[in-house]
Structures are given as C-alpha cells and as structure tokens.
Amino acid sequence: MEKIKISIIMPVYNVDQYLRRSVDSVLKQTFNGFELILVDDGSTDSSPSILDDYKEDARVNVIHKENSGSGLSRNAGLSVAKGQFVYFMDPDDWLEGEMLRENYELIREMNPDILLFGSYDHFNNEITSQDLDNEFLQSKEFFLERFPELFKKDVMYTVWNKIYKKSFLLNFNLRFGSERSGQDYVFNIKVYDKVNTMLVNNRKYYHYVIQRKDSATTNFREDMFGLYKHEQIELINFIEKNGINAKDIINDRWYFILNNSWRRALSQKNLRKSNAYTKNILNEYSKNKYIHLKYLTKFKWRIKYLLFFKSHIYNLYKNW
C-alpha cells in the first residue's frame, strides 16, 4: 500500500442527512496516499450505520466512541493518523476540485507548518467567499506581521481550511480541548503561538454551511458567553505575548461576542430570561470596559452598541 501522505479526520455526530455528501466528496479525490478517519462521537441517529457502509473502502478507518465532543473526537483521530500531514474536516460540509492533490504539491515544495486555502460560505441561498493572496510566510516574524490582516479576513478561526504538518502538532503537543464549542478557535490560537511558517493558497476548495439550524453554533446555551470569553482571552494573550498591534481586532471581537450572545439568547422561549442573560453580560462589559468605541472598525457597530445595548433598547425585543 502506498505511504499515507495526508490523514483526513472527520468527527461525526448526528449529521445523517449531510454525511454521505461530505464523505463522498473526499473519496472522489483522485489523489493517492490519503486516509479518511471517521470518528463517530456517539451518534444517536443513523450516522453510525452510514459510516459502517464505508468500511470496505481501504482508505477509510471508522471509529465508534462514546460522546465527548468534536475536539476529543479529533484527538482520537489524530492518535491513529498515519499521514505526514493532517486535515480536519466537518461532516456537514463538502470539498470540490482536487483539494488534496493540488495542496500536497504545494506542501511538498514549500514544507510549511500549516497550509491555508480558500473556501465558500453558504448562508441560506447566498454564497460568499474571502479573497486571499498567494504567499509564503517563511518566518515567525512574517507570520506575526500578517496575522492581523488574515484574521480580519475571517480565515484564522477554523481548522477545515488548513492542512497541518503532523510532526509540528506532535512536537508541541497541540491537541483540541474538551470544550463543547469553540475548540477550533482555541486550538488554532495555540497553533499560531508555535508556528514558524505558513503557506497561503488562494484557490477555493471547501464549502462551509453556516448556521445549520440544529448546529452547536446556533442554539442557546447557558455557558455560551463563558466559552466565547475563553476564546477571547486566548486571543488577547496571544496578541499581547507576541507584541501584535490589534486593538481593533480585540474590540471588534468583543462586539461580535456581545451581539451574537444576545441573538442566540433570543432563541429561548422565555425572553425574560433572555434579557436577563444579556443584562448580566452588559454589566460585565461595563465593569471591565471591554469595548472602546474608537477601536470598533464599523461606525454602525458603535451606534448599535451605544443606542441599542448600552441604553438597553434590546429589552424592547420581547413578546410576553
């Protein structure tokens, strides 16, 4: 059997209606030398049986385990991965084109710690994407210099648009946490603290479905603000440790956390609790001075923060 060059790790939990499209998009790749590790995270729908249908393909390794979250499922896949490089893919998205072949050719030539490639975002019936420049960030200094601009392009949070050198991850003991949300973000911040080289490929291969109705990124959870804050603290620590001038990034992210927490809280049936939840967050924002208006990059965010959140107009959004 040919030596495995890239290990694709896909955690799976209750995504039976999307799963075949995702897995098939990987198996259609003509690149020789990849393995697909499918980690069933204790699914209760028909996902486990769908995964077992792929067992006869020599390129596929199916793992069934108790539910522990996507982060620990990715770690389980990483522990058995045989490839020189590792790619983490989500089970409700799909690939197009020769993603593996074309990116491996670039990896073989430049040998980066990470390769970043382009993607498409699907929201309702709209498809958007970010434009990237082809570039090789060949030192820690260059990477840190480019970090703010890449972060602002919304391409640095996620793992599914990156291929990682496995030896790099193992040498620095880089693993996913047990958080039920935000593992990608925190994992990548830890990666960026250690990375020396990154290769950016502007070609787009990945189709990402934003805010699937039953996904973890759309539902309200009592601990969601705490998870967001944990991500933000990791980002701030990284920025300050490495001397990056990014007050705009920090303030924009604080605004995003507040606005998104409020929107997700509105999904509760009891909107009294929703408003109380938002009020507690706003009190913390005010006490700790999380947002400085002059560093918010969009004028409409400044206005909304002042006239909507600080004046508590959000309380008018109620139906009891």
Coordinates of N, CA, C and O in Angstrom, one line a residue, residues 14 25 59 81 116 135 145 169 227 276:
N14 N -24.6 13.0 14.7 CA -26.0 13.2 14.3 C -26.1 14.1 13.1 O -26.7 15.2 13.2
S25 N -17.4 13.4 -1.1 CA -16.6 14.5 -1.7 C -15.1 14.2 -1.4 O -14.3 14.6 -2.2
R59 N -9.3 3.0 2.1 CA -8.8 4.3 2.5 C -9.5 4.8 3.8 O -9.1 5.8 4.4
A81 N -3.7 8.6 13.3 CA -3.3 9.1 12.0 C -2.0 8.6 11.5 O -1.0 8.7 12.3
L116 N -2.9 27.1 4.3 CA -4.2 27.7 4.4 C -4.7 27.9 3.0 O -4.1 28.4 2.1
E135 N 0.8 33.5 -0.8 CA 2.0 34.0 -0.2 C 2.6 32.9 0.7 O 1.9 32.0 1.2
E145 N 3.5 39.4 11.5 CA 3.2 40.7 10.7 C 1.9 40.6 9.9 O 1.1 41.5 9.8
L169 N 2.4 19.4 15.0 CA 1.4 19.2 16.1 C 1.9 18.4 17.2 O 1.7 18.7 18.4
L227 N -17.8 30.5 27.1 CA -17.0 29.8 26.1 C -16.4 30.9 25.1 O -15.2 30.9 24.8
A276 N -32.5 39.0 30.8 CA -31.7 39.0 32.0 C -30.3 38.5 31.7 O -29.3 39.0 32.2

